[in-house]
mmCIF file of C-alpha atoms in Angstrom:
data_model
loop_
_atom_site.group_PDB
_atom_site.id
_atom_site.type_symbol
_atom_site.label_atom_id
_atom_site.label_comp_id
_atom_site.label_asym_id
_atom_site.label_seq_id
_atom_site.Cartn_x
_atom_site.Cartn_y
_atom_site.Cartn_z
ATOM 1 C CA MET A 1 16.726 6.254 -31.443
ATOM 2 C CA THR A 2 13.641 5.828 -33.575
ATOM 3 C CA ASP A 3 13.156 3.619 -36.597
ATOM 4 C CA LEU A 4 13.438 6.642 -38.873
ATOM 5 C CA VAL A 5 16.748 8.348 -39.430
ATOM 6 C CA THR A 6 16.782 11.957 -40.552
ATOM 7 C CA ARG A 7 19.730 13.169 -42.572
ATOM 8 C CA VAL A 8 20.668 16.338 -44.315
ATOM 9 C CA ALA A 9 21.338 15.636 -47.966
ATOM 10 C CA PRO A 10 25.040 16.127 -48.803
ATOM 11 C CA PRO A 11 26.185 18.704 -51.354
ATOM 12 C CA ARG A 12 25.259 17.599 -54.838
ATOM 13 C CA SER A 13 27.973 16.596 -57.290
ATOM 14 C CA PRO A 14 27.846 17.801 -60.922
ATOM 15 C CA ALA A 15 24.750 16.582 -62.737
ATOM 16 C CA LEU A 16 26.562 14.499 -65.368
ATOM 17 C CA ARG A 17 28.712 12.779 -62.747
ATOM 18 C CA ARG A 18 25.625 11.825 -60.755
ATOM 19 C CA ALA A 19 23.937 10.467 -63.865
ATOM 20 C CA ALA A 20 27.024 8.625 -65.167
ATOM 21 C CA PRO A 21 26.150 5.176 -63.715
ATOM 22 C CA ALA A 22 22.668 5.369 -65.194
ATOM 23 C CA LEU A 23 23.940 6.477 -68.607
ATOM 24 C CA LEU A 24 26.685 3.860 -68.719
ATOM 25 C CA GLY A 25 24.211 1.164 -67.767
ATOM 26 C CA TYR A 26 21.807 2.402 -70.393
ATOM 27 C CA VAL A 27 24.485 2.336 -73.110
ATOM 28 C CA ALA A 28 25.442 -1.205 -72.122
ATOM 29 C CA VAL A 29 21.850 -2.444 -72.346
ATOM 30 C CA ARG A 30 21.191 -0.796 -75.687
ATOM 31 C CA ALA A 31 24.553 -1.981 -77.083
ATOM 32 C CA LEU A 32 23.581 -5.532 -76.150
ATOM 33 C CA GLY A 33 20.260 -5.104 -77.916
ATOM 34 C CA LEU A 34 21.915 -3.833 -81.087
ATOM 35 C CA LEU A 35 24.530 -6.594 -81.006
ATOM 36 C CA VAL A 36 21.909 -9.340 -80.700
ATOM 37 C CA LEU A 37 19.894 -7.713 -83.473
ATOM 38 C CA ALA A 38 22.953 -7.577 -85.751
ATOM 39 C CA VAL A 39 23.770 -11.255 -85.160
ATOM 40 C CA TRP A 40 20.155 -12.340 -85.569
ATOM 41 C CA THR A 41 19.582 -10.440 -88.805
ATOM 42 C CA ALA A 42 22.937 -11.536 -90.261
ATOM 43 C CA ALA A 43 21.950 -15.150 -89.657
ATOM 44 C CA ARG A 44 18.747 -14.495 -91.610
ATOM 45 C CA GLY A 45 20.520 -12.675 -94.428
ATOM 46 C CA LYS A 46 19.014 -9.307 -93.549
ATOM 47 C CA SER A 47 20.417 -5.914 -92.620
ATOM 48 C CA ALA A 48 19.987 -4.733 -89.032
ATOM 49 C CA TYR A 49 20.651 -1.175 -90.151
ATOM 50 C CA THR A 50 17.768 -1.354 -92.615
ATOM 51 C CA LEU A 51 15.448 -2.608 -89.910
ATOM 52 C CA LEU A 52 16.434 0.311 -87.701
ATOM 53 C CA THR A 53 16.307 3.100 -90.281
ATOM 54 C CA ALA A 54 14.230 2.185 -93.308
ATOM 55 C CA ARG A 55 11.023 0.472 -92.288
ATOM 56 C CA TRP A 56 7.549 1.597 -91.210
ATOM 57 C CA ASP A 57 7.424 5.103 -89.701
ATOM 58 C CA ALA A 58 11.137 5.690 -90.295
ATOM 59 C CA LEU A 59 10.456 5.749 -94.037
ATOM 60 C CA TRP A 60 7.719 8.342 -93.625
ATOM 61 C CA TYR A 61 9.946 10.584 -91.508
ATOM 62 C CA THR A 62 12.755 10.289 -94.038
ATOM 63 C CA ARG A 63 10.423 11.232 -96.884
ATOM 64 C CA VAL A 64 9.227 14.305 -94.995
ATOM 65 C CA ALA A 65 12.827 15.326 -94.300
ATOM 66 C CA GLU A 66 13.829 14.909 -97.933
ATOM 67 C CA LEU A 67 10.761 16.078 -99.852
ATOM 68 C CA GLY A 68 8.572 17.905 -97.352
ATOM 69 C CA TYR A 69 4.884 17.405 -96.777
ATOM 70 C CA GLY A 70 2.302 16.530 -99.414
ATOM 71 C CA TYR A 71 2.963 12.838 -100.057
ATOM 72 C CA GLU A 72 0.097 10.388 -99.601
ATOM 73 C CA VAL A 73 -0.831 6.827 -100.451
ATOM 74 C CA ARG A 74 -4.371 5.876 -101.487
ATOM 75 C CA LEU A 75 -5.262 2.325 -100.574
ATOM 76 C CA PRO A 76 -7.749 0.112 -102.459
ATOM 77 C CA ASN A 77 -10.209 0.305 -99.556
ATOM 78 C CA GLY A 78 -10.338 4.093 -99.850
ATOM 79 C CA ASP A 79 -8.062 4.951 -96.930
ATOM 80 C CA VAL A 80 -5.613 7.799 -97.509
ATOM 81 C CA HIS A 81 -2.260 7.635 -95.729
ATOM 82 C CA SER A 82 -0.870 11.178 -95.706
ATOM 83 C CA ASN A 83 2.517 12.149 -94.330
ATOM 84 C CA LEU A 84 0.797 15.099 -92.641
ATOM 85 C CA ALA A 85 0.083 12.639 -89.835
ATOM 86 C CA PHE A 86 3.770 12.775 -88.858
ATOM 87 C CA PHE A 87 4.816 15.708 -86.712
ATOM 88 C CA PRO A 88 7.770 17.741 -87.991
ATOM 89 C CA LEU A 89 10.496 17.997 -85.349
ATOM 90 C CA LEU A 90 12.270 14.707 -86.132
ATOM 91 C CA PRO A 91 12.259 15.351 -89.911
ATOM 92 C CA TRP A 92 13.553 18.867 -89.285
ATOM 93 C CA LEU A 93 16.450 17.489 -87.277
ATOM 94 C CA GLU A 94 17.128 14.855 -89.930
ATOM 95 C CA ARG A 95 17.248 17.553 -92.600
ATOM 96 C CA LEU A 96 19.533 19.747 -90.486
ATOM 97 C CA LEU A 97 21.963 16.919 -89.739
ATOM 98 C CA HIS A 98 21.956 15.852 -93.381
ATOM 99 C CA ALA A 99 22.771 19.427 -94.413
ATOM 100 C CA VAL A 100 25.812 19.763 -92.146
ATOM 101 C CA THR A 101 27.201 16.205 -92.395
ATOM 102 C CA PRO A 102 27.668 13.570 -95.111
ATOM 103 C CA LEU A 103 24.941 11.442 -93.489
ATOM 104 C CA SER A 104 21.918 10.337 -95.465
ATOM 105 C CA TYR A 105 18.480 11.294 -94.160
ATOM 106 C CA ALA A 106 17.973 7.786 -92.778
ATOM 107 C CA SER A 107 21.366 7.797 -91.060
ATOM 108 C CA ALA A 108 20.655 11.239 -89.676
ATOM 109 C CA GLY A 109 17.422 9.952 -88.165
ATOM 110 C CA PHE A 110 19.278 7.050 -86.596
ATOM 111 C CA CYS A 111 21.879 9.382 -85.065
ATOM 112 C CA VAL A 112 19.188 11.741 -83.756
ATOM 113 C CA SER A 113 17.477 8.813 -82.057
ATOM 114 C CA LEU A 114 20.701 7.551 -80.496
ATOM 115 C CA VAL A 115 21.529 10.972 -79.040
ATOM 116 C CA ALA A 116 17.920 11.562 -78.018
ATOM 117 C CA SER A 117 17.758 8.193 -76.249
ATOM 118 C CA LEU A 118 20.730 9.208 -74.098
ATOM 119 C CA ALA A 119 19.086 12.548 -73.382
ATOM 120 C CA ALA A 120 15.896 10.679 -72.470
ATOM 121 C CA ALA A 121 17.794 8.352 -70.128
ATOM 122 C CA TRP A 122 19.416 11.347 -68.439
ATOM 123 C CA GLY A 123 16.053 13.097 -68.130
ATOM 124 C CA ILE A 124 14.434 10.012 -66.589
ATOM 125 C CA PHE A 125 17.309 9.803 -64.121
ATOM 126 C CA ALA A 126 16.970 13.488 -63.252
ATOM 127 C CA VAL A 127 13.236 13.157 -62.579
ATOM 128 C CA ALA A 128 13.566 9.964 -60.529
ATOM 129 C CA GLU A 129 16.492 11.346 -58.541
ATOM 130 C CA ARG A 130 14.531 14.514 -57.854
ATOM 131 C CA VAL A 131 11.477 12.615 -56.654
ATOM 132 C CA TYR A 132 13.316 9.823 -54.820
ATOM 133 C CA ASP A 133 17.102 9.457 -54.847
ATOM 134 C CA ARG A 134 20.091 8.670 -57.044
ATOM 135 C CA ARG A 135 19.853 4.888 -56.719
ATOM 136 C CA THR A 136 16.202 4.920 -57.733
ATOM 137 C CA GLY A 137 17.108 7.138 -60.679
ATOM 138 C CA VAL A 138 19.654 4.616 -61.915
ATOM 139 C CA CYS A 139 17.137 1.793 -61.552
ATOM 140 C CA ALA A 140 14.466 3.769 -63.425
ATOM 141 C CA VAL A 141 16.786 4.300 -66.386
ATOM 142 C CA LEU A 142 17.781 0.642 -66.507
ATOM 143 C CA LEU A 143 14.163 -0.492 -66.351
ATOM 144 C CA TRP A 144 13.296 1.834 -69.223
ATOM 145 C CA ALA A 145 16.208 0.400 -71.201
ATOM 146 C CA VAL A 146 15.186 -3.241 -70.685
ATOM 147 C CA LEU A 147 11.543 -2.847 -71.671
ATOM 148 C CA PRO A 148 10.519 -5.562 -74.155
ATOM 149 C CA VAL A 149 10.092 -2.912 -76.869
ATOM 150 C CA GLY A 150 13.261 -1.071 -75.844
ATOM 151 C CA ILE A 151 14.766 -1.616 -79.302
ATOM 152 C CA VAL A 152 12.479 1.205 -80.518
ATOM 153 C CA GLN A 153 14.676 3.591 -78.534
ATOM 154 C CA SER A 154 17.451 2.879 -81.056
ATOM 155 C CA MET A 155 15.313 3.193 -84.183
ATOM 156 C CA ALA A 156 14.838 6.224 -86.410
ATOM 157 C CA TYR A 157 11.479 6.781 -84.738
ATOM 158 C CA SER A 158 10.309 9.747 -82.664
ATOM 159 C CA GLU A 159 9.782 7.934 -79.340
ATOM 160 C CA SER A 160 13.261 8.654 -77.962
ATOM 161 C CA LEU A 161 13.171 12.300 -79.003
ATOM 162 C CA PHE A 162 9.735 12.765 -77.499
ATOM 163 C CA THR A 163 10.644 11.017 -74.235
ATOM 164 C CA ALA A 164 13.741 13.196 -73.874
ATOM 165 C CA LEU A 165 11.743 16.395 -74.308
ATOM 166 C CA ALA A 166 8.963 15.170 -72.015
ATOM 167 C CA ALA A 167 11.322 14.052 -69.244
ATOM 168 C CA TRP A 168 13.256 17.304 -69.214
ATOM 169 C CA ALA A 169 10.039 19.338 -69.394
ATOM 170 C CA LEU A 170 8.768 17.508 -66.305
ATOM 171 C CA TYR A 171 12.098 18.054 -64.563
ATOM 172 C CA ALA A 172 11.901 21.752 -65.388
ATOM 173 C CA VAL A 173 8.444 21.912 -63.803
ATOM 174 C CA LEU A 174 9.623 20.064 -60.702
ATOM 175 C CA THR A 175 12.509 22.501 -60.296
ATOM 176 C CA GLY A 176 10.527 25.655 -61.017
ATOM 177 C CA ARG A 177 12.051 26.453 -64.417
ATOM 178 C CA TRP A 178 8.763 27.388 -66.020
ATOM 179 C CA PRO A 179 9.923 29.066 -69.259
ATOM 180 C CA ALA A 180 12.156 26.061 -69.981
ATOM 181 C CA ALA A 181 9.277 23.714 -69.179
ATOM 182 C CA GLY A 182 7.013 25.574 -71.575
ATOM 183 C CA ALA A 183 9.604 25.612 -74.360
ATOM 184 C CA LEU A 184 10.325 21.887 -73.984
ATOM 185 C CA ALA A 185 6.596 21.118 -73.916
ATOM 186 C CA ALA A 186 6.189 23.101 -77.132
ATOM 187 C CA LEU A 187 8.970 21.071 -78.780
ATOM 188 C CA ALA A 188 7.373 17.844 -77.526
ATOM 189 C CA GLY A 189 4.156 19.045 -79.147
ATOM 190 C CA LEU A 190 6.026 19.303 -82.452
ATOM 191 C CA THR A 191 7.247 15.719 -82.108
ATOM 192 C CA ARG A 192 4.205 13.516 -81.530
ATOM 193 C CA PRO A 193 0.434 14.000 -81.037
ATOM 194 C CA VAL A 194 0.859 12.776 -77.460
ATOM 195 C CA GLY A 195 2.709 16.018 -76.813
ATOM 196 C CA ILE A 196 -0.587 17.223 -75.365
ATOM 197 C CA ALA A 197 0.239 15.033 -72.340
ATOM 198 C CA VAL A 198 3.260 17.230 -71.596
ATOM 199 C CA VAL A 199 1.156 20.345 -72.086
ATOM 200 C CA ALA A 200 -1.442 18.962 -69.665
ATOM 201 C CA ALA A 201 1.265 18.283 -67.064
ATOM 202 C CA VAL A 202 2.636 21.833 -67.315
ATOM 203 C CA TRP A 203 -0.823 23.354 -67.109
ATOM 204 C CA ALA A 204 -1.874 21.174 -64.179
ATOM 205 C CA ALA A 205 1.225 22.185 -62.233
ATOM 206 C CA GLY A 206 0.657 25.825 -63.143
ATOM 207 C CA VAL A 207 -2.947 25.761 -61.960
ATOM 208 C CA VAL A 208 -1.903 24.138 -58.672
ATOM 209 C CA SER A 209 0.737 26.810 -58.242
ATOM 210 C CA PHE A 210 -1.840 29.586 -58.704
ATOM 211 C CA VAL A 211 -4.349 27.932 -56.383
ATOM 212 C CA HIS A 212 -1.707 27.528 -53.712
ATOM 213 C CA ARG A 213 -0.670 31.149 -54.016
ATOM 214 C CA ARG A 214 -4.244 32.292 -53.415
ATOM 215 C CA SER A 215 -4.839 29.939 -50.492
ATOM 216 C CA SER A 216 -1.454 30.333 -48.814
ATOM 217 C CA PRO A 217 -1.393 32.227 -45.505
ATOM 218 C CA ASP A 218 1.596 34.143 -46.870
ATOM 219 C CA ALA A 219 -0.071 35.025 -50.156
ATOM 220 C CA ARG A 220 -0.275 38.687 -49.183
ATOM 221 C CA GLY A 221 3.453 38.717 -48.616
ATOM 222 C CA ALA A 222 4.013 37.185 -52.026
ATOM 223 C CA ARG A 223 1.841 39.819 -53.666
ATOM 224 C CA ALA A 224 3.820 42.457 -51.864
ATOM 225 C CA GLY A 225 6.998 41.282 -53.510
ATOM 226 C CA GLY A 226 7.967 38.128 -51.609
ATOM 227 C CA ARG A 227 7.516 34.526 -52.632
ATOM 228 C CA ALA A 228 4.729 32.470 -51.137
ATOM 229 C CA PRO A 229 5.526 28.920 -50.182
ATOM 230 C CA SER A 230 4.398 26.356 -52.706
ATOM 231 C CA PRO A 231 3.399 22.690 -52.702
ATOM 232 C CA LEU A 232 6.295 22.288 -55.141
ATOM 233 C CA GLN A 233 8.983 23.050 -52.617
ATOM 234 C CA ASP A 234 12.695 22.642 -53.179
ATOM 235 C CA ALA A 235 13.874 19.073 -52.807
ATOM 236 C CA ARG A 236 17.080 20.131 -51.071
ATOM 237 C CA ARG A 237 15.691 19.466 -47.639
ATOM 238 C CA GLU A 238 16.105 16.835 -44.957
ATOM 239 C CA ARG A 239 15.301 13.331 -46.096
ATOM 240 C CA VAL A 240 13.452 10.763 -44.052
ATOM 241 C CA GLU A 241 14.626 7.298 -44.882
ATOM 242 C CA SER A 242 13.737 3.826 -43.794
ATOM 243 C CA PRO A 243 16.432 1.697 -42.093
ATOM 244 C CA ASP A 244 17.505 0.115 -45.378
ATOM 245 C CA GLY A 245 18.231 3.533 -46.868
ATOM 246 C CA ALA A 246 15.412 3.529 -49.434
ATOM 247 C CA PRO A 247 12.957 6.412 -49.228
ATOM 248 C CA ASP A 248 9.374 5.368 -48.487
ATOM 249 C CA THR A 249 7.899 8.511 -50.002
ATOM 250 C CA PRO A 250 9.006 10.958 -52.668
ATOM 251 C CA ARG A 251 11.629 13.339 -51.316
ATOM 252 C CA ALA A 252 10.455 16.124 -53.646
ATOM 253 C CA PRO A 253 6.936 17.450 -53.145
ATOM 254 C CA ALA A 254 4.662 18.206 -56.064
ATOM 255 C CA VAL A 255 6.427 21.170 -57.684
ATOM 256 C CA ALA A 256 9.517 23.308 -57.071
ATOM 257 C CA PRO A 257 9.991 26.571 -55.195
ATOM 258 C CA ALA A 258 7.460 29.313 -55.768
ATOM 259 C CA THR A 259 8.463 31.459 -58.720
ATOM 260 C CA PRO A 260 7.229 34.804 -60.034
ATOM 261 C CA VAL A 261 3.751 34.651 -61.511
ATOM 262 C CA ALA A 262 5.008 35.977 -64.842
ATOM 263 C CA SER A 263 7.394 33.053 -65.142
ATOM 264 C CA VAL A 264 4.624 30.507 -64.540
ATOM 265 C CA VAL A 265 2.339 32.249 -67.012
ATOM 266 C CA LEU A 266 5.065 32.322 -69.651
ATOM 267 C CA GLY A 267 5.633 28.598 -69.275
ATOM 268 C CA MET A 268 1.927 27.864 -69.579
ATOM 269 C CA VAL A 269 1.603 30.083 -72.645
ATOM 270 C CA LEU A 270 4.576 28.492 -74.400
ATOM 271 C CA ALA A 271 3.595 24.892 -73.668
ATOM 272 C CA PRO A 272 0.766 24.387 -76.216
ATOM 273 C CA LEU A 273 2.292 26.411 -79.052
ATOM 274 C CA GLY A 274 4.030 23.477 -80.751
ATOM 275 C CA ALA A 275 1.096 21.081 -80.952
ATOM 276 C CA ALA A 276 -1.449 23.813 -81.626
ATOM 277 C CA GLY A 277 0.733 25.417 -84.286
ATOM 278 C CA TYR A 278 1.203 22.201 -86.248
ATOM 279 C CA VAL A 279 -2.437 21.131 -85.988
ATOM 280 C CA LEU A 280 -3.612 24.542 -87.189
ATOM 281 C CA TRP A 281 -1.082 24.489 -90.026
ATOM 282 C CA VAL A 282 -2.354 21.088 -91.158
ATOM 283 C CA GLY A 283 -5.897 22.412 -91.046
ATOM 284 C CA HIS A 284 -4.864 25.335 -93.219
ATOM 285 C CA ARG A 285 -2.906 23.064 -95.555
ATOM 286 C CA THR A 286 -5.851 20.700 -96.048
ATOM 287 C CA GLY A 287 -8.408 23.494 -96.204
ATOM 288 C CA LYS A 288 -10.480 21.841 -93.477
ATOM 289 C CA GLY A 289 -9.809 24.221 -90.639
ATOM 290 C CA PRO A 290 -8.892 23.318 -87.062
ATOM 291 C CA LEU A 291 -10.246 19.767 -87.456
ATOM 292 C CA GLY A 292 -8.204 19.025 -90.543
ATOM 293 C CA TYR A 293 -5.630 17.012 -88.599
ATOM 294 C CA LEU A 294 -8.373 14.711 -87.322
ATOM 295 C CA ASP A 295 -9.326 13.975 -90.927
ATOM 296 C CA VAL A 296 -5.699 13.145 -91.686
ATOM 297 C CA GLN A 297 -5.619 10.719 -88.772
ATOM 298 C CA ALA A 298 -8.931 9.225 -89.841
ATOM 299 C CA GLY A 299 -7.292 8.331 -93.152
ATOM 300 C CA TRP A 300 -4.934 6.125 -91.127
ATOM 301 C CA ARG A 301 -7.913 4.791 -89.113
ATOM 302 C CA ASN A 302 -6.539 6.502 -86.051
ATOM 303 C CA GLY A 303 -8.780 8.218 -83.545
ATOM 304 C CA PHE A 304 -9.873 8.293 -79.926
ATOM 305 C CA ASP A 305 -12.794 5.956 -79.289
ATOM 306 C CA GLY A 306 -12.383 5.336 -75.589
ATOM 307 C CA GLY A 307 -10.843 1.921 -76.183
ATOM 308 C CA ALA A 308 -13.855 0.396 -77.976
ATOM 309 C CA ALA A 309 -11.834 -0.817 -80.967
ATOM 310 C CA PHE A 310 -9.129 -2.178 -78.701
ATOM 311 C CA ALA A 311 -11.731 -4.063 -76.649
ATOM 312 C CA ARG A 312 -13.194 -5.601 -79.819
ATOM 313 C CA PHE A 313 -9.734 -6.608 -80.973
ATOM 314 C CA VAL A 314 -9.025 -8.360 -77.665
ATOM 315 C CA ALA A 315 -12.436 -10.050 -77.656
ATOM 316 C CA GLU A 316 -11.779 -11.452 -81.121
ATOM 317 C CA ARG A 317 -8.612 -13.157 -79.844
ATOM 318 C CA PHE A 318 -10.760 -15.511 -77.767
ATOM 319 C CA GLN A 319 -12.465 -17.021 -80.797
ATOM 320 C CA THR A 320 -9.602 -19.505 -81.171
ATOM 321 C CA VAL A 321 -7.527 -21.419 -78.655
ATOM 322 C CA PRO A 322 -4.149 -19.965 -79.715
ATOM 323 C CA GLY A 323 -5.699 -16.522 -79.880
ATOM 324 C CA ALA A 324 -7.080 -16.916 -76.368
ATOM 325 C CA PHE A 325 -3.550 -17.090 -74.989
ATOM 326 C CA ALA A 326 -2.692 -13.877 -76.838
ATOM 327 C CA GLY A 327 -5.867 -12.238 -75.568
ATOM 328 C CA ALA A 328 -5.090 -13.267 -72.002
ATOM 329 C CA ALA A 329 -1.561 -11.891 -72.358
ATOM 330 C CA ILE A 330 -2.914 -8.560 -73.629
ATOM 331 C CA ILE A 331 -5.382 -8.306 -70.758
ATOM 332 C CA THR A 332 -2.616 -9.108 -68.282
ATOM 333 C CA GLY A 333 -0.399 -6.432 -69.800
ATOM 334 C CA VAL A 334 -3.134 -3.802 -69.653
ATOM 335 C CA ALA A 335 -3.933 -4.766 -66.059
ATOM 336 C CA LEU A 336 -0.246 -4.394 -65.160
ATOM 337 C CA VAL A 337 -0.109 -0.920 -66.689
ATOM 338 C CA LEU A 338 -3.241 0.181 -64.822
ATOM 339 C CA TRP A 339 -1.961 -1.328 -61.583
ATOM 340 C CA LEU A 340 1.343 0.518 -61.931
ATOM 341 C CA TYR A 341 -0.510 3.778 -62.428
ATOM 342 C CA ALA A 342 -2.603 3.078 -59.321
ATOM 343 C CA VAL A 343 0.613 2.481 -57.371
ATOM 344 C CA CYS A 344 1.997 5.777 -58.672
ATOM 345 C CA VAL A 345 -1.085 7.512 -57.303
ATOM 346 C CA ARG A 346 -0.872 5.655 -54.002
ATOM 347 C CA GLN A 347 2.783 6.582 -53.629
ATOM 348 C CA ARG A 348 1.819 10.215 -54.201
ATOM 349 C CA GLN A 349 4.023 10.972 -57.146
ATOM 350 C CA PRO A 350 4.154 14.679 -58.010
ATOM 351 C CA LEU A 351 1.061 15.861 -59.860
ATOM 352 C CA PRO A 352 2.861 16.637 -63.168
ATOM 353 C CA LEU A 353 4.091 13.036 -63.393
ATOM 354 C CA LEU A 354 0.642 11.623 -62.653
ATOM 355 C CA VAL A 355 -1.037 13.847 -65.233
ATOM 356 C CA TYR A 356 1.586 13.086 -67.866
ATOM 357 C CA ALA A 357 1.638 9.313 -67.318
ATOM 358 C CA GLY A 358 -2.148 9.162 -67.139
ATOM 359 C CA ALA A 359 -2.563 11.077 -70.397
ATOM 360 C CA VAL A 360 0.031 8.988 -72.262
ATOM 361 C CA THR A 361 -1.576 5.775 -71.015
ATOM 362 C CA ALA A 362 -5.087 6.889 -71.891
ATOM 363 C CA LEU A 363 -4.091 8.001 -75.393
ATOM 364 C CA ALA A 364 -2.251 4.727 -76.020
ATOM 365 C CA LEU A 365 -4.932 2.381 -74.750
ATOM 366 C CA CYS A 366 -8.041 4.287 -75.830
ATOM 367 C CA ALA A 367 -7.001 5.150 -79.395
ATOM 368 C CA SER A 368 -8.181 3.121 -82.370
ATOM 369 C CA SER A 369 -4.678 2.958 -83.837
ATOM 370 C CA TYR A 370 -3.053 -0.279 -84.955
ATOM 371 C CA PHE A 371 -2.994 -2.556 -81.931
ATOM 372 C CA GLY A 372 0.541 -3.807 -82.449
ATOM 373 C CA SER A 373 1.755 -0.230 -81.946
ATOM 374 C CA LYS A 374 0.375 0.149 -78.435
ATOM 375 C CA PRO A 375 3.446 -1.193 -76.571
ATOM 376 C CA ARG A 376 5.711 1.386 -78.208
ATOM 377 C CA LEU A 377 3.085 4.110 -77.697
ATOM 378 C CA LEU A 378 3.429 3.426 -73.970
ATOM 379 C CA LEU A 379 7.217 3.739 -74.122
ATOM 380 C CA PRO A 380 7.258 7.455 -73.121
ATOM 381 C CA ALA A 381 5.179 6.734 -69.976
ATOM 382 C CA PHE A 382 8.307 6.307 -67.850
ATOM 383 C CA PRO A 383 6.720 7.480 -64.545
ATOM 384 C CA LEU A 384 4.920 4.115 -64.507
ATOM 385 C CA LEU A 385 8.323 2.511 -63.925
ATOM 386 C CA LEU A 386 9.111 4.501 -60.788
ATOM 387 C CA PRO A 387 7.344 2.122 -58.358
ATOM 388 C CA LEU A 388 9.344 -0.764 -59.816
ATOM 389 C CA ALA A 389 12.536 1.295 -59.694
ATOM 390 C CA LEU A 390 11.891 2.167 -56.069
ATOM 391 C CA ALA A 391 11.438 -1.520 -55.227
ATOM 392 C CA LEU A 392 14.546 -2.502 -57.194
ATOM 393 C CA ALA A 393 16.582 0.180 -55.426
ATOM 394 C CA ARG A 394 15.877 -1.530 -52.108
ATOM 395 C CA TRP A 395 17.492 -4.776 -53.211
ATOM 396 C CA ARG A 396 21.100 -5.657 -52.711
ATOM 397 C CA THR A 397 23.267 -4.468 -55.568
ATOM 398 C CA SER A 398 24.299 -7.975 -56.623
ATOM 399 C CA ARG A 399 20.714 -9.163 -56.805
ATOM 400 C CA ALA A 400 19.566 -6.059 -58.675
ATOM 401 C CA VAL A 401 22.390 -6.431 -61.207
ATOM 402 C CA LEU A 402 21.430 -10.059 -61.899
ATOM 403 C CA VAL A 403 17.794 -9.141 -62.428
ATOM 404 C CA VAL A 404 18.627 -6.242 -64.755
ATOM 405 C CA ALA A 405 21.139 -8.366 -66.704
ATOM 406 C CA GLY A 406 18.573 -11.110 -67.199
ATOM 407 C CA ALA A 407 15.932 -8.606 -68.278
ATOM 408 C CA ALA A 408 18.428 -7.006 -70.684
ATOM 409 C CA ALA A 409 19.140 -10.380 -72.309
ATOM 410 C CA LEU A 410 15.423 -11.122 -72.697
ATOM 411 C CA SER A 411 14.779 -7.636 -74.069
ATOM 412 C CA ALA A 412 17.610 -7.982 -76.589
ATOM 413 C CA GLY A 413 16.327 -11.343 -77.780
ATOM 414 C CA TYR A 414 12.738 -10.179 -78.023
ATOM 415 C CA GLY A 415 13.732 -6.987 -79.823
ATOM 416 C CA ALA A 416 15.661 -8.955 -82.455
ATOM 417 C CA PHE A 417 12.779 -11.392 -82.876
ATOM 418 C CA TRP A 418 10.245 -8.564 -83.063
ATOM 419 C CA LEU A 419 12.097 -6.517 -85.674
ATOM 420 C CA ASN A 420 12.681 -9.575 -87.818
ATOM 421 C CA GLY A 421 8.965 -10.323 -87.612
ATOM 422 C CA THR A 422 5.967 -8.028 -87.573
ATOM 423 C CA GLY A 423 6.995 -5.207 -85.296
ATOM 424 C CA PRO A 424 7.069 -2.424 -84.610
ATOM 425 C CA PRO A 425 4.522 -0.900 -86.996
#
């Protein structure tokens, strides 16, 4: 016997049954967060529901759903906050749900986010299970749920909707469902500006697929009507596991089985249509052409400056002693994010996940947007959690449950404190 045991993966049970532990755990964590928020806000004489549905971005989405685009606020310093900065898919869904139910626009947004957060949890599980195994998938979902800013997943914001679309788009790429991947990427592009990260992931996988087809020894057979092997092979193969049962490397290579060229091309063509369509429409609406959306973002003082504004903000924290602690905490957090991405690369995550997580991280950290928003902007970057999920999956169940329960309690308390304070803008 060797130290490595090779097994043939057993027949797969229905998808929802496999994901059930992850989804039930996710619901429990989020229910705890909402319960703590309700108790905290009641003690302060506030409404938890108002905090979840009628503050900050939620108000802008509700206004778009109710009145459409065209509303703007001119500030004394000359800045113009236009609702054209907010992508349309969430308001569209709010309007649709309001039209077919008695729900208000705000309540519709809250319901969309709750459903989308479950879809996101399921998508994260599906990706992690595909790349590693079921236990790692459950751990990945629970880690996403207990993030310090996890309360945003239950707000009438677009993060949950976007993460759901992104996760399932990545899963579609990993399993060779290219038209579905392209359609989901297009919808993600209608949800948030960071939708371009999903587009980049689809395109990167598509380019790799084409390159492999041309370089494969069996490429001639594929052109003759067969299918050339691909670096994105089917994950239903033999698994190599370490003695403790946790996989040391991803069990699914970069992308799924080779598919017809037309299918890959269709997915790549569909992927950018959502983001490109909305940006071009805004340019036409403002009369400023393809760059009109950048002007809209500039009115909010948002832009991509390579992280210069963020660096200045952190440097300013060190001008006072209390601020120095905050600055050190920010630097530690950024270092942790970068380290996690380096581990993802070292563990050879599939290329679509690396491209997606890298793009989301870069856009969050290198944009000149309000600095308090950066933690929630990183919320969709769930592949960064996979190294931690893989490590957690190796622990004994009792120990892992205690750690997750403790993290859930801390997340619930922080979320209630955060929403009753300054966040999340």
